[in-house]
XYZ file of C-alpha atoms in Angstrom:
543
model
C 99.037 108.343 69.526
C 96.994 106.721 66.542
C 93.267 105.896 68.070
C 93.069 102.770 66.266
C 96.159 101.228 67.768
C 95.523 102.690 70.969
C 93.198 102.287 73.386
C 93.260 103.936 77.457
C 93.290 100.876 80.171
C 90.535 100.904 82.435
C 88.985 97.563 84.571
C 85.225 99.387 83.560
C 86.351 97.501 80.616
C 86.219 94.081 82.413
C 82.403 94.645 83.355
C 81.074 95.425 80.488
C 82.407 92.374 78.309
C 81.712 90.069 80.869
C 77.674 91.297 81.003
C 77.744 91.297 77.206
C 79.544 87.894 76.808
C 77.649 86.203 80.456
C 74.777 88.583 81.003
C 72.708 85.559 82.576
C 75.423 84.131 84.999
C 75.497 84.483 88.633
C 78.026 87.583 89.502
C 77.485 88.101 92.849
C 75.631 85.790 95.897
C 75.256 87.211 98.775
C 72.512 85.184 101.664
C 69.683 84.832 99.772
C 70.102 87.411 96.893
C 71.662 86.724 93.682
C 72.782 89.015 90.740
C 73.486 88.138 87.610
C 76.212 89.800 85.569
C 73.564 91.469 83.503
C 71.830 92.410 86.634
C 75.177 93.700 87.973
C 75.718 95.847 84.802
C 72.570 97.520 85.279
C 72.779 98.377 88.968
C 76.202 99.673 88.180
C 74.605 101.950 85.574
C 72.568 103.281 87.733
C 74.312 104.444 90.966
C 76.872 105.798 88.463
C 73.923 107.922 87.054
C 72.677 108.670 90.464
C 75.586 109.912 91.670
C 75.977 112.398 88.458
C 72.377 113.820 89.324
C 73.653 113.815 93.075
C 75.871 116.967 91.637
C 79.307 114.572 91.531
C 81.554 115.359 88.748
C 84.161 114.462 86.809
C 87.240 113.736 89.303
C 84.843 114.213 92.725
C 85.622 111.856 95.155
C 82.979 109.712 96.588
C 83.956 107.916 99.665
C 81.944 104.281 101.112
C 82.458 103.295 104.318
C 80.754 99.590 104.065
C 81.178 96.019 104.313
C 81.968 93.585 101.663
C 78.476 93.521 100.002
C 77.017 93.566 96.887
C 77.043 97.180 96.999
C 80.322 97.779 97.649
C 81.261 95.661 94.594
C 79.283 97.958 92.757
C 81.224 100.922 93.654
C 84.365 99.642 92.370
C 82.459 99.911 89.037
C 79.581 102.506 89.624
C 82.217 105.077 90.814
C 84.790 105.685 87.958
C 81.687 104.779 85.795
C 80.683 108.395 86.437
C 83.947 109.695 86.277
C 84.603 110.118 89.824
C 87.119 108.568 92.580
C 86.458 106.249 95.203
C 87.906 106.595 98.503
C 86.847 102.993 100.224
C 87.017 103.500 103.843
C 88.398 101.377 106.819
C 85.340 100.285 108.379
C 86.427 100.192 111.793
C 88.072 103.570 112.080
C 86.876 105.586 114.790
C 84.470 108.619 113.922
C 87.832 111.014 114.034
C 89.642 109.085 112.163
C 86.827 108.833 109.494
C 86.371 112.701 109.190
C 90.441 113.163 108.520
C 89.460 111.191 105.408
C 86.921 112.386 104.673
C 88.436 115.669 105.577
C 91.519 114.909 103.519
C 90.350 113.325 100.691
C 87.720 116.108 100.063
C 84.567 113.949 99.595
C 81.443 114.855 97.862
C 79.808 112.128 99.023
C 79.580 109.368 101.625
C 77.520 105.986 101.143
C 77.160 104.183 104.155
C 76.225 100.913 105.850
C 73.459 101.552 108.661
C 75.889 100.157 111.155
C 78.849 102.506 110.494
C 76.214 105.681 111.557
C 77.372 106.339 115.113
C 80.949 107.027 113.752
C 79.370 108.880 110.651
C 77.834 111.434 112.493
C 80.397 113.186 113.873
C 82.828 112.840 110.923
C 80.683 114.516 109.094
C 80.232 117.657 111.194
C 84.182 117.930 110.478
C 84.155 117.428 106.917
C 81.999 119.687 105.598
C 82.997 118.794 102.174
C 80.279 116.235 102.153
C 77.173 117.290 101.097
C 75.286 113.982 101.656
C 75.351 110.668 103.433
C 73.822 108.253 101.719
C 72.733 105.261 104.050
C 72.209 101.815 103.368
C 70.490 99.345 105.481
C 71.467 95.833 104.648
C 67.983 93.962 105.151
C 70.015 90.505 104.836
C 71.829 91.288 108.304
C 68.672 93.039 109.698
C 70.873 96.070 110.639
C 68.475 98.930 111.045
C 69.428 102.749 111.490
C 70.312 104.592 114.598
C 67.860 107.287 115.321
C 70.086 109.798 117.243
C 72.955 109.156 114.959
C 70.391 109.958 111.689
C 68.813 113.121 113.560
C 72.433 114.113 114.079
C 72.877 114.274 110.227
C 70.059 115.770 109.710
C 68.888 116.921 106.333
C 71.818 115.538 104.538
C 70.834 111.950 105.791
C 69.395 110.184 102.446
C 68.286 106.566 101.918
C 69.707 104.072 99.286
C 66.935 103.669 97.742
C 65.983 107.310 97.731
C 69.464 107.923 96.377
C 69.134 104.811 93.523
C 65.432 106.490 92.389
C 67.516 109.208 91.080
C 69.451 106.900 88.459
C 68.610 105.715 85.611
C 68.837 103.302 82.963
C 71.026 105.251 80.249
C 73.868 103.543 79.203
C 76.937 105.687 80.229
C 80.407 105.351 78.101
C 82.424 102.538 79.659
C 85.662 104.083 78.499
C 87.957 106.987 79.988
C 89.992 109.532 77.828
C 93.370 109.231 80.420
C 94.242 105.825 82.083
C 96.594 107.810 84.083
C 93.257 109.395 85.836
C 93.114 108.579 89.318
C 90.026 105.400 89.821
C 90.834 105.023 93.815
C 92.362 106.761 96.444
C 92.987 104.142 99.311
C 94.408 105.214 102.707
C 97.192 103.688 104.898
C 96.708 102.472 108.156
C 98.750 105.675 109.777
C 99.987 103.958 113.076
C 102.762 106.401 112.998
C 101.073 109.583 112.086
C 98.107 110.732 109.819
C 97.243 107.896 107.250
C 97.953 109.338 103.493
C 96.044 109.159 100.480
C 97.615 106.365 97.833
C 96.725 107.277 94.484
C 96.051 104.313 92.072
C 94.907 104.718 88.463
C 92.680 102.991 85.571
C 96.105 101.880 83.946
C 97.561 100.248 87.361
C 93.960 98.934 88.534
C 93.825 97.093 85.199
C 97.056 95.976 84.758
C 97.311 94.711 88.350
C 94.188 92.666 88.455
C 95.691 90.617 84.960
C 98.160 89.835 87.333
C 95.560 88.647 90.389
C 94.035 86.553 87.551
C 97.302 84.722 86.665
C 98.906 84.345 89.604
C 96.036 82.915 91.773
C 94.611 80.799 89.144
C 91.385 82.243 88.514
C 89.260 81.345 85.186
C 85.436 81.484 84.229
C 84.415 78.888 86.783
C 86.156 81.046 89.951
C 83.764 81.325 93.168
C 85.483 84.089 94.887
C 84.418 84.376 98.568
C 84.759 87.656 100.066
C 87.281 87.274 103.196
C 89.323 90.257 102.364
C 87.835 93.712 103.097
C 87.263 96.016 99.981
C 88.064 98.836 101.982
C 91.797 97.325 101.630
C 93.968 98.325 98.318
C 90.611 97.657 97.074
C 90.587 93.850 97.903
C 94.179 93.740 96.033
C 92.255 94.952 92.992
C 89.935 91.617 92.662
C 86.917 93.019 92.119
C 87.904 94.197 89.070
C 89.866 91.046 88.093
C 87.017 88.414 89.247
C 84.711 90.160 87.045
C 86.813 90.553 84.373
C 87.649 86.886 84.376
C 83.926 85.891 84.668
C 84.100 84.372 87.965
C 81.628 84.409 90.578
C 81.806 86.781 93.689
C 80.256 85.547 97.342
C 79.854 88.643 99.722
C 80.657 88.419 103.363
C 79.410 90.673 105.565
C 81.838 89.627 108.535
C 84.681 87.443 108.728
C 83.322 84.454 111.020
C 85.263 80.711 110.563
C 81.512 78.834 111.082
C 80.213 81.028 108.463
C 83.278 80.902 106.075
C 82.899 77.124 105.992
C 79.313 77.335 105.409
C 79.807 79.101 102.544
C 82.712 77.406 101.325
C 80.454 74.181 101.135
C 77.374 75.275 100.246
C 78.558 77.465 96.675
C 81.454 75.343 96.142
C 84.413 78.320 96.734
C 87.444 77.846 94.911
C 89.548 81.365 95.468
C 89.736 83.257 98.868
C 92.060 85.970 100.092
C 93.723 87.053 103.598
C 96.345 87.768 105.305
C 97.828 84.656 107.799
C 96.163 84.913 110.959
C 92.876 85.292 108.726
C 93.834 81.945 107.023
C 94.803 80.629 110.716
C 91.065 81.747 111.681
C 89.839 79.414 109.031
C 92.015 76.495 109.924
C 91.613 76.597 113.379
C 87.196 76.844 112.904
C 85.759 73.967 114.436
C 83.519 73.333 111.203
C 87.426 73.387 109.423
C 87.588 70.072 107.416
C 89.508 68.298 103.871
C 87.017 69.266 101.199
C 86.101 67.718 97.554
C 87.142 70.177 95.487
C 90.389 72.203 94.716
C 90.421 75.888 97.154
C 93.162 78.120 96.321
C 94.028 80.934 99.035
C 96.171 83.647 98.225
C 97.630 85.236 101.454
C 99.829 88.453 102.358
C 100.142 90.795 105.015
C 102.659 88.989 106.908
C 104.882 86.123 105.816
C 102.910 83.138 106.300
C 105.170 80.925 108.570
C 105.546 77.180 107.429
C 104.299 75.780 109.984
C 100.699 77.459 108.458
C 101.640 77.055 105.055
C 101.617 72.828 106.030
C 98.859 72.944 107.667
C 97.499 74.359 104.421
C 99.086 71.944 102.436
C 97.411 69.079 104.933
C 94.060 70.519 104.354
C 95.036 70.385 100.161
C 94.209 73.890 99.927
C 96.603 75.366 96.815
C 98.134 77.846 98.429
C 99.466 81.430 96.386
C 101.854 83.681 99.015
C 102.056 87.327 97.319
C 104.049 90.459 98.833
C 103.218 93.832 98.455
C 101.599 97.232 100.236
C 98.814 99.241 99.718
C 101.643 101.550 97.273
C 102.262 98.316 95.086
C 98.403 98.500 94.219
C 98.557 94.928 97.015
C 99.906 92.112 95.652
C 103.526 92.838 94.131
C 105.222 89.711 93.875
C 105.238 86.239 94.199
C 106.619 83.088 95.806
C 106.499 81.283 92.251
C 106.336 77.660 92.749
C 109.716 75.749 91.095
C 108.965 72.165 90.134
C 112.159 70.838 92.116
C 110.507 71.897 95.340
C 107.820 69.118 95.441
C 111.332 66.784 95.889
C 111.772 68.691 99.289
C 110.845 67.765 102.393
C 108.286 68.962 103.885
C 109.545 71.576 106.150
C 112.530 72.652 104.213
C 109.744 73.213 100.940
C 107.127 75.142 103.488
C 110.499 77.416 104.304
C 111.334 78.194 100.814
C 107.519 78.565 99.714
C 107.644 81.534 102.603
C 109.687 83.366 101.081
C 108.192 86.806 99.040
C 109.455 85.669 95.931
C 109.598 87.554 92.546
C 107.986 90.421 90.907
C 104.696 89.616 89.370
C 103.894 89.090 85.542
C 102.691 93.018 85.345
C 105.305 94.291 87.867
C 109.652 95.516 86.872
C 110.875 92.944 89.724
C 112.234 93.756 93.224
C 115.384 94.998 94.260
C 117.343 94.960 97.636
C 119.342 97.358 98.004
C 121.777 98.961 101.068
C 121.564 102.807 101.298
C 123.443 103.597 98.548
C 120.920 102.130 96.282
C 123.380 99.336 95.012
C 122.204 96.024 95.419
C 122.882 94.028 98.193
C 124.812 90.255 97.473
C 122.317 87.320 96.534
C 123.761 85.645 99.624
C 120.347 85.202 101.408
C 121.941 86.623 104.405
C 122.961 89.981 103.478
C 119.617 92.868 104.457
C 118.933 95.818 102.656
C 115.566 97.557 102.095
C 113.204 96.212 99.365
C 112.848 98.674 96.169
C 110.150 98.435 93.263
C 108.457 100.626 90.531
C 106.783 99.565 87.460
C 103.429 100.279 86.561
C 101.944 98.729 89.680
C 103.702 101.424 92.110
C 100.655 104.681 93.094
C 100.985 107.517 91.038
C 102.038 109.686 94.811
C 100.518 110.505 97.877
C 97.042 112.416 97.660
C 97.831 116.122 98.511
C 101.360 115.270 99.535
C 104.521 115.901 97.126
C 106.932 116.180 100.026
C 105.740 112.036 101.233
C 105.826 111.035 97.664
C 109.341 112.701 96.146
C 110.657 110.476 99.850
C 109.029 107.442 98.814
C 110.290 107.686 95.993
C 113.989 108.878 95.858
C 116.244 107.638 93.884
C 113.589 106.280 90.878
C 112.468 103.978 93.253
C 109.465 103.106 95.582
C 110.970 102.753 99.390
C 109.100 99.971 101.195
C 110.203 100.205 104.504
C 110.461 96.211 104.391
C 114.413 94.487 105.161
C 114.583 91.636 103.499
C 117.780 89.913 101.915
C 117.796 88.220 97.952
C 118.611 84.808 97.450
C 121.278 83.338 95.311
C 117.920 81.848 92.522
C 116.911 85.416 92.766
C 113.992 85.045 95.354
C 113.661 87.702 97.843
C 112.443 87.340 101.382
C 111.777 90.096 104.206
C 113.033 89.741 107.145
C 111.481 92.436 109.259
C 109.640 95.774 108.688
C 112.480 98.519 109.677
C 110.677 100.016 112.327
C 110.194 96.193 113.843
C 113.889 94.894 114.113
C 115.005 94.229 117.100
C 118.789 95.604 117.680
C 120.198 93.812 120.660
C 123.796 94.462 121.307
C 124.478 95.635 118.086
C 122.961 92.161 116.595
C 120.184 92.360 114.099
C 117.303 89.931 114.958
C 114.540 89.437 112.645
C 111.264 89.383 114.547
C 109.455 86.966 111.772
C 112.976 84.563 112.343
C 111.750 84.244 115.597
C 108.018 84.266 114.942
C 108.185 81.274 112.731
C 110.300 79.160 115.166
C 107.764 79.754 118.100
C 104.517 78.885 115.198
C 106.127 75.535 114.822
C 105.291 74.901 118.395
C 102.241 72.086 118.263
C 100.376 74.329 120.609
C 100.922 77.854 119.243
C 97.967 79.428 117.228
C 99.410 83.138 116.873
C 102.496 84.794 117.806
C 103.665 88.010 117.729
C 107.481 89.493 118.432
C 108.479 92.654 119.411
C 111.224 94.838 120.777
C 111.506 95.700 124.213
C 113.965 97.917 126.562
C 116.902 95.722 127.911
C 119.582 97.575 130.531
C 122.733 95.780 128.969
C 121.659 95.022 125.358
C 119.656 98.291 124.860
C 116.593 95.865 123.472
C 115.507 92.335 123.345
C 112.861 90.339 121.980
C 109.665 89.345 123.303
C 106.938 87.103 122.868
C 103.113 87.338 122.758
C 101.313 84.134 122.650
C 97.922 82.757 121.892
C 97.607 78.985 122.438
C 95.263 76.844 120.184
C 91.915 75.807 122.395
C 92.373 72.862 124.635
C 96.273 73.407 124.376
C 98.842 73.804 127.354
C 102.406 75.288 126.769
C 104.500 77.071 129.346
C 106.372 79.931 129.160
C 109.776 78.128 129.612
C 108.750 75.640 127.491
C 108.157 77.587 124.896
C 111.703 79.342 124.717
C 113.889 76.257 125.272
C 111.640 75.086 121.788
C 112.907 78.655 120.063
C 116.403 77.808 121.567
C 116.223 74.860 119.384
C 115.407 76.083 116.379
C 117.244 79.145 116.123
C 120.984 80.994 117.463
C 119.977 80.985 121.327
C 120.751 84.869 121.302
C 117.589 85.195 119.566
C 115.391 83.673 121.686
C 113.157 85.904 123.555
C 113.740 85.608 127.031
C 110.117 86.493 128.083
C 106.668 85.496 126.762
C 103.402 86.558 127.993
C 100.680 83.661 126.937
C 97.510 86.046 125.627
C 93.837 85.645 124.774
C 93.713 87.755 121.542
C 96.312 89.987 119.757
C 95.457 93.494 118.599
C 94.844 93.393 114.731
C 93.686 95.504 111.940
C 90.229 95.207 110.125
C 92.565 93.382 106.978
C 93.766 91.008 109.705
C 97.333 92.017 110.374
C 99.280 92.513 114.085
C 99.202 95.437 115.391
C 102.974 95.463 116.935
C 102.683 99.232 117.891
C 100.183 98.236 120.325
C 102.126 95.907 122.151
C 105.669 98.156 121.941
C 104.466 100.988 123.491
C 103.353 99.645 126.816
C 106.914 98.311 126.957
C 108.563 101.596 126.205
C 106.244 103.998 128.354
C 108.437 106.429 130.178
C 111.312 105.576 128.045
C 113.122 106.853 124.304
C 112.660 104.017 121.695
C 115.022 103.997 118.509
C 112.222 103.728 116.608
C 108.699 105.120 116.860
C 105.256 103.291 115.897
């Protein structure tokens, strides 16, 4: 292909224009340190070059198991800067769940936050692929080192700063040779076996975060506050896209309402991320209050239900709902926002702005299809699985050809998600496969019944599973968390599903809760309340 016309994609691009073009503006806050894009540039330079005289090579993979600091946003750039592949790591995966990926994923080398050590230790014993742990002790947090977890180490324990002295200052090319390369390797949350290694590339990194920047509205004056872990599809690529925009990223250590607000005031946030009971988190926050200036949240995971999506709309946060999996790079598509719909009312818009949407600007589309692969009938009613490729789909499992030729079959990317496509071409999941509750031969959509016990006044989170039933083989049920200071009874809560849905649906049992199990990115763990209700007994459908 001619050079001139032709240039590989990569988001390294993205930093260094926006240090040329803003070297003086504030890239990343983060308590009371401050780094300019300039700044930024330089520190990026120089972990890449530390890791090259750390013996990492082209195509290595370098794995960081931190929280959303300053230093992880360097990775995202410091990492394929030196021609290697980050493997960001779930931060609250247990110490054998760390060395599988480590394990897995082959990793040269692991940088650390202090905190994470007393998992470290023993993953490391396991994956002896790693040659050095790198440990970084965030003096912001006052998070110190644990002694028997560094002596366990041993001599490959090294500091950050010890690790940083070996960098230096000489510019590195900012450019790759193949934008098919691999940039990240990003694991799955494995609740129904190992997790596996998603492969993303420069090409779909870059292309992906264009579409983060259109979609949820960001420009030059973005404040980006740090709600979403890293670790996760690599924030749904923003790192790269915030920079590359010019915006301004503010690092969270931990995800805290009081705190969020704080920081939402004091720098004047405009753009957060999360999935919905992350968002409910912030609503709910006693400090939670109207503010002066326009916040857009972007939210996935889960389909917000509309009873959260008005209380959004109350609180005049913009609100951007996006679909996708850690495959689809994060956000896929899009609940695009139709003029006519501000003529709705109320509840009937927040129902149709639930919905998944459309394919993104830098995505083919989605497709439902039955198992034929033929589409299913824009009828809203029909299900089939959700389908989509495009540049924005992983280049294949990490070390597994047999997981990607499944996912793939058929020249399409299997999601696992039901959903059904509207007649205006808007698609909307229904349930996760593995999560639909079959009850006498009846298909009921766990979310359908989700959303109808959310609109409950005293509901804060709900989650529906499927459990045994003698006559009807299984049957939905309810776990409940009730907003502070709120009452709501158990019967009182199904007669309100009875009136909002077919009564068939309703669950006939709901256990009121304190917390549900969730994962680090926020989502409900519905594995972990299925199983207790299937002990001793053959499910349909495992995890």
């Amino acid at each position: 292909m001619n050079s001139v016309s032709h240039t590989p994609l990569t988001p390294l691009s993205f930093l260094e224009r926006t240090a040329r073009v803003w070297p003086d503006k504030p890239g990343v806050i983060y308590g009371n340190r401050s780094l300019s894009y300039g700044e930024l540039a330089a520190q990026t330079t120089r972990v890449a070059q530390a890791l090259r005289a750390s013996g990492v090579r082209a195509g290595d993979r370098v794995a960081y198991l931190m929280p959303n600091l300053p230093e992880m946003l360097v990775a995202h750039f410091a990492v394929p800067l030196a021609q290697a592949v980050l493997v960001a790591v779930n931060t609250r995966l247990s110490g054998e769940e760390i060395a599988y990926i480590l394990d897995h994923s082959g990793a040269k080398v692991l940088i650390t936050d202090s905190a994470f050590l007393p998992a470290v230790a023993p993953a490391v014993q396991v994956a002896d692929t790693v040659t050095e742990v790198i440990v970084f002790e965030d003096a912001e947090a006052g998070v110190g080192t644990d002694a028997a977890a560094s002596a366990a180490i041993g001599s490959r324990l090294v500091s950050y700063e010890d690790f940083t002295a070996r960098g230096s200052d000489t510019p590195l090319d900012w450019s790759v040779e193949d934008e098919l390369a691999p940039i990240s390797i990003n694991y799955t949350s494995g609740t129904t076996g190992r997790p596996k290694g998603v492969v993303y590339t420069h090409r779909g990194a870059y292309l992906n975060s264009f579409g983060e920047i259109v979609h949820s509205s960001h420009h030059p004056d973005s404040v980006y506050l740090w709600t979403l872990p890293m670790f996760h599809c690599n924030g749904w690529c923003t790192p790269w896209a915030v920079t590359g925009i010019g915006g301004t990223h503010v690092c969270l250590r931990e995800v805290r309402g009081d705190t969020i607000w704080q920081l939402i005031r004091k720098h004047r946030v405009t753009h957060l991320n999360g999935a919905p009971t992350v968002v409910t988190t912030i609503l709910n926050a006693e400090e939670a209050g109207p503010l002066d200036h326009r916040l857009v949240i972007t939210t996935a995971g889960a389909p917000p239900s509309p009873t959260t999506i008005l209380q959004m709309e109350r609180m005049g946060f913009g609100i951007v709902h996006v679909y996708g999996l850690t495959e689809s790079y994060g956000p896929y598509s899009v609940c695009q926002t139709q003029p006519q719909w501000s003529a709705l009312p109320p509840e009937e818009r927040a129902a149709v702005q639930a919905r998944q949407g459309v394919g993104m600007i830098q995505t083919e589309g989605l497709r439902v299809v039955d198992e034929h692969m033929a589409d299913v009938p824009a009828d809203g009613s029909t299900m089939g699985e959700i389908v989509m490729r495009g540049n924005n789909l992983m280049a294949g499992y990490y070390r597994d050809p047999e997981g990607t030729a499944q996912a793939f079959r058929g020249g399409w990317f299997h999601s696992g998600d039901l959903g059904v496509m509207h007649p205006d071409g808007y698609v909307e999941l229904r349930d996760r496969a593995k999560d639909v509750v079959i009850s006498g031969g009846e298909n009921i959509s766990t979310i359908e019944v989700e959303q109808a016990l959310m609109s409950h006044q005293a509901v804060l989170e709900v989650a529906v599973v499927g459990v045994p039933d003698e006559k009807w083989g299984e049957r939905p049920k309810a776990f409940v968390v009730l907003k502070t200071g709120r009452e709501a009874t158990e019967e009182e809560l199904i007669e309100h599903v009875r009136t909002k849905i077919a009564r068939y649906k309703a669950p006939r049992n709901v256990d009121l809760v304190a917390e549900l199990p969730k994962t680090s990115t926020g989502k409900i763990q519905k594995f972990a309340l299925r199983e207790p209700e299937w002990a001793g007994r053959t499910h349909r459908v495992q995890g």
